XYZ file of N, CA, C and O in Angstrom:
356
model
N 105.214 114.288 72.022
C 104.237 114.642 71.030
C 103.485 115.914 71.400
O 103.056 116.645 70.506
N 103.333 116.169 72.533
C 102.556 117.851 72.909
C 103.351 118.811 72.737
O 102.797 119.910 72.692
N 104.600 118.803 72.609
C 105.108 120.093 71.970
C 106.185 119.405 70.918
O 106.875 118.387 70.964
N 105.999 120.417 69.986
C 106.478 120.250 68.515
C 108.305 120.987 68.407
O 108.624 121.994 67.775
N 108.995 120.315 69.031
C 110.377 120.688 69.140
C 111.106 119.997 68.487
O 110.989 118.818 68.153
N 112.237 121.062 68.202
C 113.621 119.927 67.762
C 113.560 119.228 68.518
O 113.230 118.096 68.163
N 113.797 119.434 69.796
C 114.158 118.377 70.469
C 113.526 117.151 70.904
O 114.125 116.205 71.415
N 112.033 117.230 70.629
C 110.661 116.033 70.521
C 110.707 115.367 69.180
O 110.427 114.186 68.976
N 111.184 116.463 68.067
C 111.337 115.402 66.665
C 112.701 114.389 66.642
O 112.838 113.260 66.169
N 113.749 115.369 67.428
C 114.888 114.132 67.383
C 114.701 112.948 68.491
O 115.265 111.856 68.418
N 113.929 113.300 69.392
C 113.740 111.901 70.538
C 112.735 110.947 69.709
O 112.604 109.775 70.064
N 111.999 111.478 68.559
C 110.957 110.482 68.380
C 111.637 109.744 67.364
O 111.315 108.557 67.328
N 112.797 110.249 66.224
C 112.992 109.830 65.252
C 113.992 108.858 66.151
O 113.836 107.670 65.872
N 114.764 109.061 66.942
C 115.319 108.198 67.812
C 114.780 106.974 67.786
O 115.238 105.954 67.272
N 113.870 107.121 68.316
C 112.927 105.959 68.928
C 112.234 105.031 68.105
O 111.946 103.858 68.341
N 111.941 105.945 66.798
C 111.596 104.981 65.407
C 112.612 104.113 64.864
O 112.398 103.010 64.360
N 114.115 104.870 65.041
C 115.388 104.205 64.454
C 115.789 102.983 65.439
O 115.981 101.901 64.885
N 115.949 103.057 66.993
C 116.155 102.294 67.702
C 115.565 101.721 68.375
O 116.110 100.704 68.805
N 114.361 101.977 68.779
C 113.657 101.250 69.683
C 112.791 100.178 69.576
O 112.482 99.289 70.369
N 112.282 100.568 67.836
C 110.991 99.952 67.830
C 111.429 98.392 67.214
O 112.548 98.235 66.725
N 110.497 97.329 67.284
C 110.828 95.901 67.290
C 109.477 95.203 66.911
O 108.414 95.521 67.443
N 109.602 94.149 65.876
C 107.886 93.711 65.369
C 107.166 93.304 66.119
O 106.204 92.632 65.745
N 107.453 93.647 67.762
C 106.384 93.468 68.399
C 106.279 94.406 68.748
O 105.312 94.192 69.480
N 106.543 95.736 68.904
C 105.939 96.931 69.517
C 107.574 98.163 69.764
O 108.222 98.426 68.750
N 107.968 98.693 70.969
C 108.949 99.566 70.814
C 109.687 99.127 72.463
O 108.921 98.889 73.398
N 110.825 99.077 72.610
C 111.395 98.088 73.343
C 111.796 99.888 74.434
O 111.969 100.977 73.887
N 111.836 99.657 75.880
C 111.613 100.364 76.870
C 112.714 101.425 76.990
O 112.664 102.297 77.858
N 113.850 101.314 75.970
C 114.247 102.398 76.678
C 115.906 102.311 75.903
O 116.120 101.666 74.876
N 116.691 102.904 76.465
C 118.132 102.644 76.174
C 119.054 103.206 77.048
O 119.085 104.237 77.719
N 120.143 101.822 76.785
C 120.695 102.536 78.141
C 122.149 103.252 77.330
O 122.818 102.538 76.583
N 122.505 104.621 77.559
C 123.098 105.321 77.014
C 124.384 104.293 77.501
O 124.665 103.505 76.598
N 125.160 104.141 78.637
C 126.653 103.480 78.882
C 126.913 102.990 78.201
O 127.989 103.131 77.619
N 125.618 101.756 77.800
C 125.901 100.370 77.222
C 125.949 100.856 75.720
O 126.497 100.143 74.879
N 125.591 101.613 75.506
C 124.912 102.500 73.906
C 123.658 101.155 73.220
O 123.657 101.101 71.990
N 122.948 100.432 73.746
C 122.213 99.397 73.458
C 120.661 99.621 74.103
O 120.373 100.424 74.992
N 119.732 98.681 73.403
C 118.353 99.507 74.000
C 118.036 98.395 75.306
O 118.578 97.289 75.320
N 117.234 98.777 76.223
C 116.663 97.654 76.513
C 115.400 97.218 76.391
O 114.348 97.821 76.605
N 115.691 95.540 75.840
C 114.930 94.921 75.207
C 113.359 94.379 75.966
O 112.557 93.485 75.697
N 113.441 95.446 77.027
C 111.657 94.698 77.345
C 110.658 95.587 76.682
O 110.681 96.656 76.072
N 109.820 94.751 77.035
C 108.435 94.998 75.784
C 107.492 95.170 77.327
O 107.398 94.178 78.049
N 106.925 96.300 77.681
C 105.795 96.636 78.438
C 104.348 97.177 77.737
O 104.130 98.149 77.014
N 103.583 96.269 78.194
C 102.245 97.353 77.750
C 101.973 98.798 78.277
O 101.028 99.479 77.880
N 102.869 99.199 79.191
C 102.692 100.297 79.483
C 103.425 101.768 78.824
O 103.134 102.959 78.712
N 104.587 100.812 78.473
C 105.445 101.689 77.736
C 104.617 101.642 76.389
O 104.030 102.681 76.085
N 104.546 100.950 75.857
C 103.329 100.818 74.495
C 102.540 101.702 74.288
O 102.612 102.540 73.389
N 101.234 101.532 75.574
C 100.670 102.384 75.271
C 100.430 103.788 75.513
O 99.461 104.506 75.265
N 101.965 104.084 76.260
C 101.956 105.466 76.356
C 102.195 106.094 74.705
O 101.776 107.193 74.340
N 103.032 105.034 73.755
C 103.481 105.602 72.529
C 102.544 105.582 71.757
O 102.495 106.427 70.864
N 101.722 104.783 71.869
C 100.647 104.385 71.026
C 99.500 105.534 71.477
O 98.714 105.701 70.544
N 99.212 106.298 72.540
C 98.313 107.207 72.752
C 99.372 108.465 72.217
O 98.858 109.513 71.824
N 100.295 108.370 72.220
C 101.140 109.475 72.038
C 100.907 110.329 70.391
O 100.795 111.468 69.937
N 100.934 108.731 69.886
C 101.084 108.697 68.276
C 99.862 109.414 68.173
O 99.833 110.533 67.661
N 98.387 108.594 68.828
C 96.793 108.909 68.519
C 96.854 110.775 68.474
O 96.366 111.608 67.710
N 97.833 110.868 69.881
C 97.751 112.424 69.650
C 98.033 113.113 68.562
O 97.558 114.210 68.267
N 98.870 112.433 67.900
C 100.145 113.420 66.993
C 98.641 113.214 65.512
O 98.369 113.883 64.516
N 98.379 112.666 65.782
C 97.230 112.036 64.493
C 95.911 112.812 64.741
O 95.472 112.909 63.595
N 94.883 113.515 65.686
C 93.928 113.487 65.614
C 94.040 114.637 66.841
O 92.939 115.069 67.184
N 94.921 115.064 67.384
C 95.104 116.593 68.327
C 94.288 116.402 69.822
O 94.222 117.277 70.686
N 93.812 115.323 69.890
C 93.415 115.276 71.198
C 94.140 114.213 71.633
O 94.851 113.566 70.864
N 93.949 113.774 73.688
C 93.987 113.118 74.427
C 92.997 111.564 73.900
O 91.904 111.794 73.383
N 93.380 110.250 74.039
C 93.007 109.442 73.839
C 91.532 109.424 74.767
O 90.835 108.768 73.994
N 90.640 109.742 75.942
C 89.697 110.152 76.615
C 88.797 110.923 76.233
O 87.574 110.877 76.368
N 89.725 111.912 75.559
C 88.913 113.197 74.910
C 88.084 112.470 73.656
O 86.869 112.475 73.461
N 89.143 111.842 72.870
C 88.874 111.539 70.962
C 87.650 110.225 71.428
O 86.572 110.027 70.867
N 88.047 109.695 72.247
C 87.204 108.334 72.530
C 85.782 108.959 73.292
O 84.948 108.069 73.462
N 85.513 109.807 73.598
C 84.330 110.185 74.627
C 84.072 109.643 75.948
O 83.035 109.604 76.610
N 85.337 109.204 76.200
C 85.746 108.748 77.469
C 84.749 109.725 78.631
O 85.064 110.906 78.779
N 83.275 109.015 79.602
C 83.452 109.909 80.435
C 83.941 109.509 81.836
O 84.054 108.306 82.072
N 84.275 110.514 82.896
C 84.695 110.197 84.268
C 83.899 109.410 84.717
O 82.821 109.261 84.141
N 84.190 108.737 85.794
C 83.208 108.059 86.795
C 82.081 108.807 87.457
O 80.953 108.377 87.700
N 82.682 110.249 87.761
C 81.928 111.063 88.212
C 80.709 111.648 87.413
O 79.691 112.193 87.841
N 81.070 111.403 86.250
C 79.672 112.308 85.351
C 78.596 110.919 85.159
O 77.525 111.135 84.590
N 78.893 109.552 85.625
C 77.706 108.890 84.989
C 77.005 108.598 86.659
O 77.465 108.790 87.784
N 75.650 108.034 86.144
C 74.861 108.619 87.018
C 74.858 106.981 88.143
O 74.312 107.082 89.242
N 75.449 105.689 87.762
C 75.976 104.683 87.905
C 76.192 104.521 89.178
O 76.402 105.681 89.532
N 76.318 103.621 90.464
C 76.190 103.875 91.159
C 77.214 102.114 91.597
O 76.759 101.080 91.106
N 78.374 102.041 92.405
C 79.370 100.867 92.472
C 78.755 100.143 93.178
O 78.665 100.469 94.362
N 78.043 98.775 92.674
C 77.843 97.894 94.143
C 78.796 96.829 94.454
O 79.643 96.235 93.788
N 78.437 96.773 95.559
C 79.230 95.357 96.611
C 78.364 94.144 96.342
O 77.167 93.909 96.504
N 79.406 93.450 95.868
C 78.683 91.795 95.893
C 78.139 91.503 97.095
O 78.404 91.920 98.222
N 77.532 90.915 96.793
C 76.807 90.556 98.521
C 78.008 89.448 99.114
O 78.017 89.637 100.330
N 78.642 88.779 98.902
C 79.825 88.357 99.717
C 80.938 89.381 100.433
O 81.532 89.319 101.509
N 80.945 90.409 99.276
C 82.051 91.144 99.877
C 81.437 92.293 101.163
O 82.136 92.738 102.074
N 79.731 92.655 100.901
C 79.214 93.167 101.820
C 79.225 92.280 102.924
O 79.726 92.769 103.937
N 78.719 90.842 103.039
C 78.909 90.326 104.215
C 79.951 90.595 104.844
O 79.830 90.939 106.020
N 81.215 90.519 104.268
C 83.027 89.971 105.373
C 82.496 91.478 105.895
O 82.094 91.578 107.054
N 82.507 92.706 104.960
C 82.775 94.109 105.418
C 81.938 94.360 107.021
O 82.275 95.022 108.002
N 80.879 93.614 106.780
C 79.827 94.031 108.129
C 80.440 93.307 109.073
O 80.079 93.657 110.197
N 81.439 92.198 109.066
C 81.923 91.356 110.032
C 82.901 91.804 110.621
O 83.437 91.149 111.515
């Protein structure tokens, strides 16, 4: 989806024709077999599914959401006090 190629429109139309399944878009295909394979990852998901957000709205899913870093909030991580105890031990 970040660059607008033949060759990104034929992998995606690919992927609309073969991959996808009413639960989401199945991981992959294996060219030998000429067949897809049929697992379903949330990871593979939501790489397509942020992919799509891009193709829809021109930003990064972080960016469009106001996602900020850990580093910009002023927040500060504490230790449960159990897990501080073992650490001092």
């Amino acid at each position: 989806m970040l660059y607008n190629t033949a060759y990104t429109r034929q992998l995606f139309d690919f992927v609309q024709a073969n991959l996808k399944s009413k639960d989401g878009w199945y991981n992959g295909f294996y060219e030998s077999l000429r067949q897809p394979n049929k697992t379903l990852t949330a990871n593979n998901n939501g790489v397509i599914l942020e992919s799509l957000l891009y193709k829809e709205v021109g930003q990064p899913l972080t960016v469009w959401a106001r996602v900020r870093s850990q580093k910009s909030t002023k927040r500060a991580i504490r230790i449960p006090q159990v897990t501080a105890k073992i650490l001092r031990h």
